[in-house]
Each structure stands twice: as C-alpha cells, then as structure tokens.
PDB file of C-alpha atoms in Angstrom:
ATOM      1  CA  MET A   1      26.465 -16.009 -31.371  1.00 55.00           C
ATOM      2  CA  LYS A   2      29.676 -15.435 -33.391  1.00 64.00           C
ATOM      3  CA  GLY A   3      32.319 -18.454 -33.137  1.00 67.00           C
ATOM      4  CA  ASN A   4      30.656 -19.488 -29.675  1.00 68.00           C
ATOM      5  CA  HIS A   5      28.198 -22.483 -30.500  1.00 72.00           C
ATOM      6  CA  LYS A   6      28.787 -24.216 -27.132  1.00 79.00           C
ATOM      7  CA  TYR A   7      25.902 -22.192 -25.379  1.00 80.00           C
ATOM      8  CA  TRP A   8      23.464 -21.870 -28.353  1.00 81.00           C
ATOM      9  CA  ASP A   9      20.528 -23.315 -26.054  1.00 86.00           C
ATOM     10  CA  GLU A  10      21.063 -20.639 -23.713  1.00 87.00           C
ATOM     11  CA  TYR A  11      19.932 -18.107 -26.675  1.00 86.00           C
ATOM     12  CA  LEU A  12      16.909 -20.026 -27.876  1.00 90.00           C
ATOM     13  CA  PRO A  13      14.150 -18.392 -25.264  1.00 88.00           C
ATOM     14  CA  HIS A  14      15.421 -14.890 -26.330  1.00 88.00           C
ATOM     15  CA  ILE A  15      15.408 -15.890 -30.063  1.00 90.00           C
ATOM     16  CA  GLU A  16      11.840 -17.443 -29.612  1.00 90.00           C
ATOM     17  CA  PHE A  17      10.589 -14.177 -27.855  1.00 90.00           C
ATOM     18  CA  ALA A  18      12.158 -12.103 -30.937  1.00 91.00           C
ATOM     19  CA  TYR A  19      10.573 -14.102 -33.408  1.00 92.00           C
ATOM     20  CA  ASN A  20       7.079 -14.068 -31.799  1.00 91.00           C
ATOM     21  CA  ARG A  21       6.941 -10.571 -31.592  1.00 91.00           C
ATOM     22  CA  VAL A  22       7.684  -9.646 -35.298  1.00 92.00           C
ATOM     23  CA  VAL A  23       4.829  -8.809 -37.375  1.00 91.00           C
ATOM     24  CA  HIS A  24       4.626 -11.155 -40.346  1.00 88.00           C
ATOM     25  CA  LYS A  25       3.759 -10.194 -43.610  1.00 86.00           C
ATOM     26  CA  THR A  26       0.610 -12.675 -44.154  1.00 84.00           C
ATOM     27  CA  THR A  27      -1.219 -11.786 -40.750  1.00 86.00           C
ATOM     28  CA  ASN A  28      -0.102  -8.365 -40.508  1.00 90.00           C
ATOM     29  CA  ILE A  29       0.410  -8.939 -36.494  1.00 89.00           C
ATOM     30  CA  SER A  30       2.838 -11.161 -34.776  1.00 91.00           C
ATOM     31  CA  PRO A  31       2.489 -14.676 -33.908  1.00 89.00           C
ATOM     32  CA  PHE A  32       2.385 -13.655 -30.136  1.00 87.00           C
ATOM     33  CA  GLU A  33      -0.748 -11.467 -30.830  1.00 87.00           C
ATOM     34  CA  VAL A  34      -2.470 -14.095 -32.906  1.00 87.00           C
ATOM     35  CA  VAL A  35      -2.240 -16.590 -29.775  1.00 85.00           C
ATOM     36  CA  TYR A  36      -2.659 -13.834 -26.851  1.00 82.00           C
ATOM     37  CA  GLY A  37      -4.335 -10.601 -28.254  1.00 85.00           C
ATOM     38  CA  PHE A  38      -1.489  -8.354 -27.391  1.00 83.00           C
ATOM     39  CA  ASN A  39       2.129  -8.020 -28.673  1.00 85.00           C
ATOM     40  CA  PRO A  40       4.437  -7.929 -25.580  1.00 86.00           C
ATOM     41  CA  ILE A  41       7.222  -5.220 -25.691  1.00 84.00           C
ATOM     42  CA  THR A  42       9.414  -7.074 -23.107  1.00 84.00           C
ATOM     43  CA  PRO A  43       9.562 -10.375 -21.593  1.00 81.00           C
ATOM     44  CA  LEU A  44       8.459  -8.432 -18.475  1.00 81.00           C
ATOM     45  CA  ASP A  45       5.130  -7.802 -19.984  1.00 81.00           C
ATOM     46  CA  LEU A  46       4.207 -11.562 -20.100  1.00 78.00           C
ATOM     47  CA  LEU A  47       4.814 -11.800 -16.127  1.00 80.00           C
ATOM     48  CA  PRO A  48       1.490 -11.432 -14.419  1.00 79.00           C
ATOM     49  CA  LEU A  49       0.554  -8.527 -12.324  1.00 69.00           C
ATOM     50  CA  PRO A  50       0.706  -9.140  -8.681  1.00 74.00           C
ATOM     51  CA  ASN A  51      -2.713  -9.507  -7.211  1.00 77.00           C
ATOM     52  CA  PRO A  52      -3.090  -6.706  -4.271  1.00 73.00           C
ATOM     53  CA  GLN A  53      -5.034  -9.294  -2.239  1.00 74.00           C
ATOM     54  CA  ASP A  54      -2.129 -11.566  -2.056  1.00 72.00           C
ATOM     55  CA  PHE A  55      -0.043  -8.760  -0.068  1.00 70.00           C
ATOM     56  CA  VAL A  56      -2.678  -8.264   2.515  1.00 71.00           C
ATOM     57  CA  HIS A  57      -2.134  -9.666   5.741  1.00 72.00           C
ATOM     58  CA  LYS A  58      -5.495 -10.632   7.179  1.00 74.00           C
ATOM     59  CA  GLU A  59      -3.945 -10.386  10.791  1.00 77.00           C
ATOM     60  CA  GLY A  60      -2.521  -6.995   9.847  1.00 75.00           C
ATOM     61  CA  ILE A  61      -5.856  -5.695   9.120  1.00 77.00           C
ATOM     62  CA  THR A  62      -7.590  -7.092  12.148  1.00 83.00           C
ATOM     63  CA  LYS A  63      -4.813  -5.633  14.222  1.00 80.00           C
ATOM     64  CA  ALA A  64      -5.056  -2.391  12.508  1.00 82.00           C
ATOM     65  CA  GLU A  65      -8.866  -2.064  13.155  1.00 86.00           C
ATOM     66  CA  PHE A  66      -8.135  -3.332  16.852  1.00 83.00           C
ATOM     67  CA  VAL A  67      -5.539  -0.238  17.159  1.00 83.00           C
ATOM     68  CA  LYS A  68      -8.093   1.992  15.777  1.00 88.00           C
ATOM     69  CA  LYS A  69     -10.931   1.216  17.979  1.00 88.00           C
ATOM     70  CA  MET A  70      -8.315   1.510  20.682  1.00 84.00           C
ATOM     71  CA  HIS A  71      -7.287   5.047  19.789  1.00 88.00           C
ATOM     72  CA  GLU A  72     -11.160   5.853  19.645  1.00 89.00           C
ATOM     73  CA  ARG A  73     -11.771   4.445  23.242  1.00 87.00           C
ATOM     74  CA  PHE A  74      -8.691   6.285  24.599  1.00 88.00           C
ATOM     75  CA  LYS A  75      -9.618   9.426  22.594  1.00 89.00           C
ATOM     76  CA  ASN A  76     -13.048   9.625  24.349  1.00 89.00           C
ATOM     77  CA  LYS A  77     -11.646   8.753  27.784  1.00 90.00           C
ATOM     78  CA  ILE A  78      -9.031  11.339  27.545  1.00 90.00           C
ATOM     79  CA  GLN A  79     -11.875  13.983  26.396  1.00 92.00           C
ATOM     80  CA  GLN A  80     -13.989  12.710  29.600  1.00 91.00           C
ATOM     81  CA  GLN A  81     -11.098  13.433  31.783  1.00 91.00           C
ATOM     82  CA  THR A  82     -10.567  16.612  30.419  1.00 91.00           C
ATOM     83  CA  LYS A  83     -14.047  17.533  30.703  1.00 90.00           C
ATOM     84  CA  LYS A  84     -13.630  16.742  34.565  1.00 89.00           C
ATOM     85  CA  TYR A  85     -10.443  18.499  34.888  1.00 88.00           C
ATOM     86  CA  ARG A  86     -12.077  21.756  33.047  1.00 88.00           C
ATOM     87  CA  LYS A  87     -15.057  21.367  35.405  1.00 86.00           C
ATOM     88  CA  HIS A  88     -12.754  21.236  38.352  1.00 84.00           C
ATOM     89  CA  SER A  89     -10.591  23.979  37.705  1.00 85.00           C
ATOM     90  CA  ASN A  90     -13.161  26.290  36.788  1.00 82.00           C
ATOM     91  CA  LYS A  91     -15.158  25.576  40.091  1.00 78.00           C
ATOM     92  CA  GLY A  92     -15.389  28.691  42.080  1.00 69.00           C
ATOM     93  CA  GLU A  93     -14.369  31.288  39.390  1.00 64.00           C
ATOM     94  CA  GLU A  94     -17.890  32.892  39.837  1.00 59.00           C
ATOM     95  CA  GLY A  95     -17.390  35.049  43.411  1.00 50.00           C
ATOM     96  CA  GLY A  96     -15.318  33.433  46.352  1.00 48.00           C
ATOM     97  CA  ASP A  97     -11.898  34.728  46.817  1.00 50.00           C
ATOM     98  CA  PHE A  98     -11.747  35.426  43.017  1.00 48.00           C
ATOM     99  CA  LEU A  99     -12.136  39.145  41.621  1.00 50.00           C
ATOM    100  CA  GLY A 100     -14.492  39.852  38.764  1.00 50.00           C
ATOM    101  CA  GLY A 101     -13.640  36.136  37.767  1.00 51.00           C
ATOM    102  CA  ARG A 102      -9.865  36.688  38.048  1.00 52.00           C
ATOM    103  CA  LEU A 103      -7.477  35.499  40.350  1.00 51.00           C
ATOM    104  CA  GLY A 104      -6.183  38.398  42.674  1.00 49.00           C
ATOM    105  CA  LEU A 105      -5.212  38.721  46.221  1.00 50.00           C
ATOM    106  CA  ALA A 106      -7.790  40.019  48.591  1.00 51.00           C
ATOM    107  CA  SER A 107      -6.372  43.043  50.635  1.00 51.00           C
ATOM    108  CA  PRO A 108      -7.907  43.570  54.166  1.00 51.00           C
TER     109      PRO A 108
END
C-alpha cells in the first residue's frame, strides 16, 4: 500500500485470502483448510464449477433428436428409391437387345 491509504478497503479481500491460505504453526494447516477441508491456490479455486446440465438446452436436445429421426427416415427413403432405380435400370439385362449381358449394337 505504501503511501496510498485512501483505498485500503479495496485490498482487504486480497489480504484476507492470503492470510487464510497461510499454514499456521499451531494447527499445521491453514484456517481455510480448517473450515472447508482444502487450501485454495487462487481465488478462482473458490468459484463453484459449472454444472453441465445448466448449459443443456432442453429444446435443443429434442430438436437434435427430431433431426436424427428425420435423417434416418430420409436415409431409408433414399435407399428404397435407389433399389427401385437399380431394379428399373437392370431390367432387361438378361437377353433382349443386349449381347452377353453387355450393351451392344445389334448388327443385321
């Protein structure tokens, strides 16, 4: 603080944190550890960890499930249509105007 005594109250939280982290000779642990069971390294250690469930949007989950189901339906429709196209395009390969199962020009 040196000569600036005007804003001493702004330093109190930092001073308190530093004091409560120091291991005391009598207890061999810090006052913070006596109360909370652990000794924080930084003030950030005191912040609660976020709960991932708080960030999950319920509508987002149902929307994602809806889209997955829709994709599965379309995948099945595309596969069914592909089978129809394949059946139609392979029709007449055996015999007819084809030579040996291959396309060819019939000569007179």
